[in-house]
Each structure stands twice: as structure tokens, then as C-alpha cells.
PDB file of C-alpha atoms in Angstrom:
ATOM      1  CA  UNK A   1     143.468 305.306  62.212  1.00  0.00           C
ATOM      2  CA  UNK A   2     143.363 304.661  58.746  1.00  0.00           C
ATOM      3  CA  UNK A   3     146.530 307.106  57.246  1.00  0.00           C
ATOM      4  CA  UNK A   4     147.512 308.786  54.424  1.00  0.00           C
ATOM      5  CA  UNK A   5     151.099 309.705  54.796  1.00  0.00           C
ATOM      6  CA  UNK A   6     152.780 312.849  52.518  1.00  0.00           C
ATOM      7  CA  UNK A   7     156.352 314.523  52.585  1.00  0.00           C
ATOM      8  CA  UNK A   8     155.562 318.416  53.829  1.00  0.00           C
ATOM      9  CA  UNK A   9     158.547 319.318  51.861  1.00  0.00           C
ATOM     10  CA  UNK A  10     158.721 321.754  50.856  1.00  0.00           C
ATOM     11  CA  UNK A  11     160.475 319.979  47.389  1.00  0.00           C
ATOM     12  CA  UNK A  12     162.226 322.814  45.617  1.00  0.00           C
ATOM     13  CA  UNK A  13     162.855 321.893  41.383  1.00  0.00           C
ATOM     14  CA  UNK A  14     163.776 324.191  38.809  1.00  0.00           C
ATOM     15  CA  UNK A  15     162.506 324.400  35.942  1.00  0.00           C
ATOM     16  CA  UNK A  16     162.108 322.468  33.178  1.00  0.00           C
ATOM     17  CA  UNK A  17     162.674 319.153  35.472  1.00  0.00           C
ATOM     18  CA  UNK A  18     161.239 315.865  36.614  1.00  0.00           C
ATOM     19  CA  UNK A  19     159.248 316.843  39.980  1.00  0.00           C
ATOM     20  CA  UNK A  20     158.551 313.409  41.321  1.00  0.00           C
ATOM     21  CA  UNK A  21     155.863 313.146  44.818  1.00  0.00           C
ATOM     22  CA  UNK A  22     155.126 310.353  46.436  1.00  0.00           C
ATOM     23  CA  UNK A  23     152.139 309.250  49.344  1.00  0.00           C
ATOM     24  CA  UNK A  24     152.139 306.307  51.195  1.00  0.00           C
ATOM     25  CA  UNK A  25     148.975 304.160  53.074  1.00  0.00           C
ATOM     26  CA  UNK A  26     148.196 302.686  55.058  1.00  0.00           C
ATOM     27  CA  UNK A  27     144.599 301.105  54.476  1.00  0.00           C
ATOM     28  CA  UNK A  28     144.828 298.095  51.456  1.00  0.00           C
ATOM     29  CA  UNK A  29     141.242 298.491  51.147  1.00  0.00           C
ATOM     30  CA  UNK A  30     141.663 301.430  49.761  1.00  0.00           C
ATOM     31  CA  UNK A  31     139.726 301.448  45.851  1.00  0.00           C
ATOM     32  CA  UNK A  32     140.514 304.757  44.110  1.00  0.00           C
ATOM     33  CA  UNK A  33     143.864 307.132  45.067  1.00  0.00           C
ATOM     34  CA  UNK A  34     143.963 310.728  43.999  1.00  0.00           C
ATOM     35  CA  UNK A  35     146.266 313.735  43.192  1.00  0.00           C
ATOM     36  CA  UNK A  36     144.570 317.382  44.258  1.00  0.00           C
ATOM     37  CA  UNK A  37     146.183 320.343  43.753  1.00  0.00           C
ATOM     38  CA  UNK A  38     146.272 323.335  46.266  1.00  0.00           C
ATOM     39  CA  UNK A  39     147.149 326.912  45.451  1.00  0.00           C
ATOM     40  CA  UNK A  40     147.769 329.028  48.049  1.00  0.00           C
ATOM     41  CA  UNK A  41     144.514 330.825  49.119  1.00  0.00           C
ATOM     42  CA  UNK A  42     142.601 327.915  46.907  1.00  0.00           C
ATOM     43  CA  UNK A  43     140.402 325.258  47.114  1.00  0.00           C
ATOM     44  CA  UNK A  44     142.297 321.584  45.490  1.00  0.00           C
ATOM     45  CA  UNK A  45     141.979 320.864  42.313  1.00  0.00           C
ATOM     46  CA  UNK A  46     141.265 317.301  40.822  1.00  0.00           C
ATOM     47  CA  UNK A  47     144.520 316.578  38.866  1.00  0.00           C
ATOM     48  CA  UNK A  48     144.251 313.301  38.413  1.00  0.00           C
ATOM     49  CA  UNK A  49     142.823 309.743  39.534  1.00  0.00           C
ATOM     50  CA  UNK A  50     144.315 306.519  39.508  1.00  0.00           C
ATOM     51  CA  UNK A  51     142.983 303.167  40.712  1.00  0.00           C
ATOM     52  CA  UNK A  52     144.832 300.207  38.942  1.00  0.00           C
ATOM     53  CA  UNK A  53     148.368 299.206  39.865  1.00  0.00           C
ATOM     54  CA  UNK A  54     150.497 300.720  36.448  1.00  0.00           C
ATOM     55  CA  UNK A  55     150.498 304.677  35.301  1.00  0.00           C
ATOM     56  CA  UNK A  56     148.566 306.323  33.964  1.00  0.00           C
ATOM     57  CA  UNK A  57     149.805 309.739  31.889  1.00  0.00           C
ATOM     58  CA  UNK A  58     147.879 313.169  31.594  1.00  0.00           C
ATOM     59  CA  UNK A  59     149.669 315.490  29.990  1.00  0.00           C
ATOM     60  CA  UNK A  60     152.836 315.972  31.898  1.00  0.00           C
ATOM     61  CA  UNK A  61     151.646 314.707  34.470  1.00  0.00           C
ATOM     62  CA  UNK A  62     151.696 311.137  35.796  1.00  0.00           C
ATOM     63  CA  UNK A  63     150.340 308.624  37.909  1.00  0.00           C
ATOM     64  CA  UNK A  64     151.467 305.379  39.343  1.00  0.00           C
ATOM     65  CA  UNK A  65     150.100 303.122  42.006  1.00  0.00           C
ATOM     66  CA  UNK A  66     151.419 300.440  43.440  1.00  0.00           C
ATOM     67  CA  UNK A  67     149.176 299.070  45.937  1.00  0.00           C
ATOM     68  CA  UNK A  68     151.316 295.926  46.726  1.00  0.00           C
ATOM     69  CA  UNK A  69     153.488 298.126  47.939  1.00  0.00           C
ATOM     70  CA  UNK A  70     150.857 300.379  49.568  1.00  0.00           C
ATOM     71  CA  UNK A  71     152.258 303.708  47.557  1.00  0.00           C
ATOM     72  CA  UNK A  72     151.363 306.242  44.797  1.00  0.00           C
ATOM     73  CA  UNK A  73     152.922 308.631  43.462  1.00  0.00           C
ATOM     74  CA  UNK A  74     152.984 311.904  40.573  1.00  0.00           C
ATOM     75  CA  UNK A  75     154.910 312.766  38.502  1.00  0.00           C
ATOM     76  CA  UNK A  76     155.350 315.824  36.895  1.00  0.00           C
ATOM     77  CA  UNK A  77     157.464 316.127  33.955  1.00  0.00           C
ATOM     78  CA  UNK A  78     158.888 319.592  32.557  1.00  0.00           C
ATOM     79  CA  UNK A  79     158.162 321.045  35.693  1.00  0.00           C
ATOM     80  CA  UNK A  80     157.207 325.121  35.369  1.00  0.00           C
ATOM     81  CA  UNK A  81     156.825 328.193  38.103  1.00  0.00           C
ATOM     82  CA  UNK A  82     152.947 327.685  37.538  1.00  0.00           C
ATOM     83  CA  UNK A  83     153.406 324.438  39.401  1.00  0.00           C
ATOM     84  CA  UNK A  84     153.975 325.795  42.347  1.00  0.00           C
ATOM     85  CA  UNK A  85     151.559 324.391  44.683  1.00  0.00           C
ATOM     86  CA  UNK A  86     150.581 321.952  47.540  1.00  0.00           C
ATOM     87  CA  UNK A  87     150.151 318.544  46.169  1.00  0.00           C
ATOM     88  CA  UNK A  88     147.695 316.683  47.885  1.00  0.00           C
ATOM     89  CA  UNK A  89     146.904 313.126  48.298  1.00  0.00           C
ATOM     90  CA  UNK A  90     143.818 311.479  48.558  1.00  0.00           C
ATOM     91  CA  UNK A  91     142.618 308.038  49.117  1.00  0.00           C
ATOM     92  CA  UNK A  92     138.984 306.250  49.185  1.00  0.00           C
ATOM     93  CA  UNK A  93     138.315 303.549  52.566  1.00  0.00           C
ATOM     94  CA  UNK A  94     136.887 300.420  51.928  1.00  0.00           C
ATOM     95  CA  UNK A  95     133.143 300.609  51.113  1.00  0.00           C
ATOM     96  CA  UNK A  96     131.549 303.276  48.039  1.00  0.00           C
ATOM     97  CA  UNK A  97     130.591 305.908  50.708  1.00  0.00           C
ATOM     98  CA  UNK A  98     133.299 308.214  48.939  1.00  0.00           C
ATOM     99  CA  UNK A  99     135.307 309.589  51.564  1.00  0.00           C
ATOM    100  CA  UNK A 100     138.588 310.610  51.148  1.00  0.00           C
ATOM    101  CA  UNK A 101     141.519 309.898  53.237  1.00  0.00           C
ATOM    102  CA  UNK A 102     144.033 313.385  52.607  1.00  0.00           C
ATOM    103  CA  UNK A 103     147.868 313.762  53.339  1.00  0.00           C
ATOM    104  CA  UNK A 104     148.635 316.565  55.043  1.00  0.00           C
ATOM    105  CA  UNK A 105     150.095 316.885  51.214  1.00  0.00           C
ATOM    106  CA  UNK A 106     153.482 318.183  49.958  1.00  0.00           C
ATOM    107  CA  UNK A 107     154.872 322.168  48.754  1.00  0.00           C
ATOM    108  CA  UNK A 108     156.218 322.125  45.261  1.00  0.00           C
ATOM    109  CA  UNK A 109     158.545 324.589  44.045  1.00  0.00           C
ATOM    110  CA  UNK A 110     159.376 325.231  40.871  1.00  0.00           C
ATOM    111  CA  UNK A 111     162.287 327.818  40.486  1.00  0.00           C
ATOM    112  CA  UNK A 112     162.814 329.788  37.109  1.00  0.00           C
TER     113      UNK A 112
ATOM    114  CA  UNK B   1     128.512 326.720  35.124  1.00  0.00           C
ATOM    115  CA  UNK B   2     128.902 327.593  39.209  1.00  0.00           C
ATOM    116  CA  UNK B   3     129.862 323.672  40.436  1.00  0.00           C
ATOM    117  CA  UNK B   4     129.862 324.044  44.166  1.00  0.00           C
ATOM    118  CA  UNK B   5     128.594 326.740  46.007  1.00  0.00           C
ATOM    119  CA  UNK B   6     129.348 328.190  49.648  1.00  0.00           C
ATOM    120  CA  UNK B   7     128.603 331.132  51.366  1.00  0.00           C
ATOM    121  CA  UNK B   8     129.982 332.624  53.242  1.00  0.00           C
ATOM    122  CA  UNK B   9     133.504 333.667  52.365  1.00  0.00           C
ATOM    123  CA  UNK B  10     134.592 335.033  54.619  1.00  0.00           C
ATOM    124  CA  UNK B  11     133.367 335.484  58.508  1.00  0.00           C
ATOM    125  CA  UNK B  12     134.865 336.245  61.758  1.00  0.00           C
ATOM    126  CA  UNK B  13     132.749 335.331  64.913  1.00  0.00           C
ATOM    127  CA  UNK B  14     133.059 335.957  69.136  1.00  0.00           C
ATOM    128  CA  UNK B  15     133.337 332.848  71.244  1.00  0.00           C
ATOM    129  CA  UNK B  16     130.123 331.797  72.121  1.00  0.00           C
ATOM    130  CA  UNK B  17     128.155 332.389  68.535  1.00  0.00           C
ATOM    131  CA  UNK B  18     126.082 330.603  66.621  1.00  0.00           C
ATOM    132  CA  UNK B  19     126.767 330.066  62.478  1.00  0.00           C
ATOM    133  CA  UNK B  20     125.941 328.344  59.533  1.00  0.00           C
ATOM    134  CA  UNK B  21     127.780 327.681  56.462  1.00  0.00           C
ATOM    135  CA  UNK B  22     125.717 326.804  53.805  1.00  0.00           C
ATOM    136  CA  UNK B  23     126.601 324.334  51.089  1.00  0.00           C
ATOM    137  CA  UNK B  24     124.710 324.136  47.593  1.00  0.00           C
ATOM    138  CA  UNK B  25     125.381 322.335  44.170  1.00  0.00           C
ATOM    139  CA  UNK B  26     124.190 321.805  40.543  1.00  0.00           C
ATOM    140  CA  UNK B  27     125.363 319.026  39.555  1.00  0.00           C
ATOM    141  CA  UNK B  28     122.720 316.459  40.443  1.00  0.00           C
ATOM    142  CA  UNK B  29     125.616 315.114  42.503  1.00  0.00           C
ATOM    143  CA  UNK B  30     124.891 312.853  45.133  1.00  0.00           C
ATOM    144  CA  UNK B  31     126.660 312.548  47.656  1.00  0.00           C
ATOM    145  CA  UNK B  32     128.389 316.211  49.742  1.00  0.00           C
ATOM    146  CA  UNK B  33     131.053 316.613  52.651  1.00  0.00           C
ATOM    147  CA  UNK B  34     132.415 318.896  54.720  1.00  0.00           C
ATOM    148  CA  UNK B  35     136.219 319.087  55.702  1.00  0.00           C
ATOM    149  CA  UNK B  36     138.209 321.701  57.495  1.00  0.00           C
ATOM    150  CA  UNK B  37     141.838 322.631  56.979  1.00  0.00           C
ATOM    151  CA  UNK B  38     144.047 323.765  58.726  1.00  0.00           C
ATOM    152  CA  UNK B  39     147.440 325.164  58.357  1.00  0.00           C
ATOM    153  CA  UNK B  40     150.326 322.717  57.339  1.00  0.00           C
ATOM    154  CA  UNK B  41     147.380 319.589  56.932  1.00  0.00           C
ATOM    155  CA  UNK B  42     145.455 318.223  55.223  1.00  0.00           C
ATOM    156  CA  UNK B  43     141.754 317.932  55.035  1.00  0.00           C
ATOM    157  CA  UNK B  44     139.920 316.640  57.488  1.00  0.00           C
ATOM    158  CA  UNK B  45     136.075 315.083  57.222  1.00  0.00           C
ATOM    159  CA  UNK B  46     133.478 316.758  60.054  1.00  0.00           C
ATOM    160  CA  UNK B  47     129.941 315.278  57.996  1.00  0.00           C
ATOM    161  CA  UNK B  48     129.300 313.860  55.346  1.00  0.00           C
ATOM    162  CA  UNK B  49     125.358 312.885  53.416  1.00  0.00           C
ATOM    163  CA  UNK B  50     125.699 309.598  51.303  1.00  0.00           C
ATOM    164  CA  UNK B  51     122.020 310.391  49.540  1.00  0.00           C
ATOM    165  CA  UNK B  52     119.159 312.388  50.476  1.00  0.00           C
ATOM    166  CA  UNK B  53     117.945 311.978  54.256  1.00  0.00           C
ATOM    167  CA  UNK B  54     121.061 310.051  55.077  1.00  0.00           C
ATOM    168  CA  UNK B  55     123.636 312.339  57.658  1.00  0.00           C
ATOM    169  CA  UNK B  56     126.824 310.701  59.030  1.00  0.00           C
ATOM    170  CA  UNK B  57     130.097 311.691  60.831  1.00  0.00           C
ATOM    171  CA  UNK B  58     133.333 312.142  59.844  1.00  0.00           C
ATOM    172  CA  UNK B  59     137.030 312.150  61.400  1.00  0.00           C
ATOM    173  CA  UNK B  60     136.087 315.187  64.083  1.00  0.00           C
ATOM    174  CA  UNK B  61     132.461 315.995  64.367  1.00  0.00           C
ATOM    175  CA  UNK B  62     132.346 317.717  67.366  1.00  0.00           C
ATOM    176  CA  UNK B  63     131.266 320.954  67.923  1.00  0.00           C
ATOM    177  CA  UNK B  64     129.273 320.561  64.522  1.00  0.00           C
ATOM    178  CA  UNK B  65     126.229 319.763  63.201  1.00  0.00           C
ATOM    179  CA  UNK B  66     124.647 318.835  59.316  1.00  0.00           C
ATOM    180  CA  UNK B  67     121.116 319.449  56.944  1.00  0.00           C
ATOM    181  CA  UNK B  68     121.046 317.649  54.239  1.00  0.00           C
ATOM    182  CA  UNK B  69     117.652 319.946  53.219  1.00  0.00           C
ATOM    183  CA  UNK B  70     117.349 318.480  49.733  1.00  0.00           C
ATOM    184  CA  UNK B  71     119.739 316.962  46.689  1.00  0.00           C
ATOM    185  CA  UNK B  72     121.269 320.175  45.970  1.00  0.00           C
ATOM    186  CA  UNK B  73     122.318 321.914  49.919  1.00  0.00           C
ATOM    187  CA  UNK B  74     124.539 320.529  52.372  1.00  0.00           C
ATOM    188  CA  UNK B  75     124.809 323.006  55.162  1.00  0.00           C
ATOM    189  CA  UNK B  76     127.279 323.415  58.883  1.00  0.00           C
ATOM    190  CA  UNK B  77     126.326 324.702  62.035  1.00  0.00           C
ATOM    191  CA  UNK B  78     128.181 325.467  64.485  1.00  0.00           C
ATOM    192  CA  UNK B  79     126.339 325.945  67.571  1.00  0.00           C
ATOM    193  CA  UNK B  80     128.625 326.924  70.093  1.00  0.00           C
ATOM    194  CA  UNK B  81     132.081 328.493  67.821  1.00  0.00           C
ATOM    195  CA  UNK B  82     134.875 327.651  69.916  1.00  0.00           C
ATOM    196  CA  UNK B  83     138.437 329.434  68.595  1.00  0.00           C
ATOM    197  CA  UNK B  84     139.385 325.830  68.003  1.00  0.00           C
ATOM    198  CA  UNK B  85     137.063 325.666  65.250  1.00  0.00           C
ATOM    199  CA  UNK B  86     139.029 328.854  63.537  1.00  0.00           C
ATOM    200  CA  UNK B  87     139.676 326.942  59.848  1.00  0.00           C
ATOM    201  CA  UNK B  88     138.894 327.056  56.651  1.00  0.00           C
ATOM    202  CA  UNK B  89     135.705 324.993  55.352  1.00  0.00           C
ATOM    203  CA  UNK B  90     135.494 323.064  52.225  1.00  0.00           C
ATOM    204  CA  UNK B  91     132.774 321.706  50.917  1.00  0.00           C
ATOM    205  CA  UNK B  92     132.805 318.857  48.283  1.00  0.00           C
ATOM    206  CA  UNK B  93     129.871 316.900  46.492  1.00  0.00           C
ATOM    207  CA  UNK B  94     130.536 313.429  44.331  1.00  0.00           C
ATOM    208  CA  UNK B  95     128.149 311.604  42.093  1.00  0.00           C
ATOM    209  CA  UNK B  96     127.883 307.974  42.764  1.00  0.00           C
ATOM    210  CA  UNK B  97     130.202 305.738  40.956  1.00  0.00           C
ATOM    211  CA  UNK B  98     131.204 302.442  41.377  1.00  0.00           C
ATOM    212  CA  UNK B  99     133.434 301.324  44.470  1.00  0.00           C
ATOM    213  CA  UNK B 100     134.269 304.764  44.962  1.00  0.00           C
ATOM    214  CA  UNK B 101     136.036 305.726  41.555  1.00  0.00           C
ATOM    215  CA  UNK B 102     133.850 309.580  40.958  1.00  0.00           C
ATOM    216  CA  UNK B 103     136.253 311.978  42.203  1.00  0.00           C
ATOM    217  CA  UNK B 104     135.569 314.812  44.955  1.00  0.00           C
ATOM    218  CA  UNK B 105     134.427 318.327  43.705  1.00  0.00           C
ATOM    219  CA  UNK B 106     135.090 321.312  46.172  1.00  0.00           C
ATOM    220  CA  UNK B 107     133.742 324.926  46.566  1.00  0.00           C
ATOM    221  CA  UNK B 108     135.967 327.666  47.023  1.00  0.00           C
ATOM    222  CA  UNK B 109     135.868 327.614  51.013  1.00  0.00           C
ATOM    223  CA  UNK B 110     134.482 329.683  54.227  1.00  0.00           C
ATOM    224  CA  UNK B 111     137.480 331.272  55.698  1.00  0.00           C
ATOM    225  CA  UNK B 112     136.105 331.595  59.498  1.00  0.00           C
ATOM    226  CA  UNK B 113     138.168 332.476  62.200  1.00  0.00           C
ATOM    227  CA  UNK B 114     136.466 332.453  65.841  1.00  0.00           C
ATOM    228  CA  UNK B 115     137.649 335.272  68.304  1.00  0.00           C
TER     229      UNK B 115
END
């Protein structure tokens, strides 16, 4: 069973701090990695994608990928109360079906 | 700019009833997916359709059937609903891409309760 693991949290950070969310995956053949944000009662919304080892930055968000260690992380700089949500890590398996395997999500709470 | 549209948004069924959840996308995407999400859990794949005319089982297909009606529409059917199928159901679509690098885009979900 291919798995994606996240700490369910909640992860609590003060406003303005850096929030660090982590994800590990078991399938070494995985090629694409996504972070989705999900507000309570809403659908998942794509915030970052990453395909190559290293860092990818988009505004206050930075995704980091280390395929050798099989982990993906998401950093949120200058965290805002509006960032409070559940963050889902999703990983594709081998092949090109586009199927995603999701972690259980990490709940982030940003306190004013 | 509708994206992925799911109907209905809410539904309450009795055990044993049947129901079809509808999903349509207007982004000309090839692939479509059905997930369920239970409290405290991530999304689990029920069925998917990599392209028009094909469907395949995901992680949790038992108790469900699907139909890829055309390129736009992908429906999920519960033939005999059970309380264990109470969940939030999400439909997603994705355009073709090299090495699965295209993300999936989600509809707003259907909240289904089975009594």
C-alpha cells in the first residue's frame, strides 16, 4: 500500500511566524507533488506544485522536495489568520494516470 | 467560469436507496476522478476515468459504480446506500500532462448522509 504521511496537528503558530508543514511518501516512483489548502467545509484548492528536487517559491509559500529522503515540505512565511486551514499533501504514483494519493492533512492554526 | 460542477450539494438518503451524483467540467479536461473524504482523513479515490470511454477502480470502489457519459460528465452511483457511505464526495478533473504533472481541480463537493 503506497502511503503519504502527514502529522495531523493541529500546528499552532503566532501571526507573522513561519509555519512548516511536512509530508513523507513511500513510492519512490512518484514524480509530482502537490499541496492543497482546504478550508473547513470547502473543497481542496491547489496552492503549490513541485516536480524537481529543491525549493520552489511562490509569494509567501515555499515548497521543498527531497526525493532521496522521500519528503516534501511547505513553508508559509509571515503566517496570517487567513492561512488557518487544513493542508493536504498529494503525491502521484508511477505511470501517467494522474492518480493522486493524499495524506490525511495537517491542520494549521494561526493565532492573532 | 464554472470549472467543475457537482450536483446535488447536499442529500439525505435512507439505507437501501439508490442515488447518482453528477459531475461536469467545462475545462476540456481528459481525466476525471471521484473521491470521498471522511472526518480526519484525506481524500480516498473511489473511481477514475483517465480518458473518455475508460473507467478504473481506485482505492475504495466497493458499493459504487461510475459512468463516463462523455468528455464533460462523470457520474457516481450508489446502488444500495449504506450508512458507511455517509461522507463528502468530491469530483475532480485534470488535463493531460507529461509525467502526471498536471494538478487536479476540484468541485465544491456533495455532502451525503445515509440514515
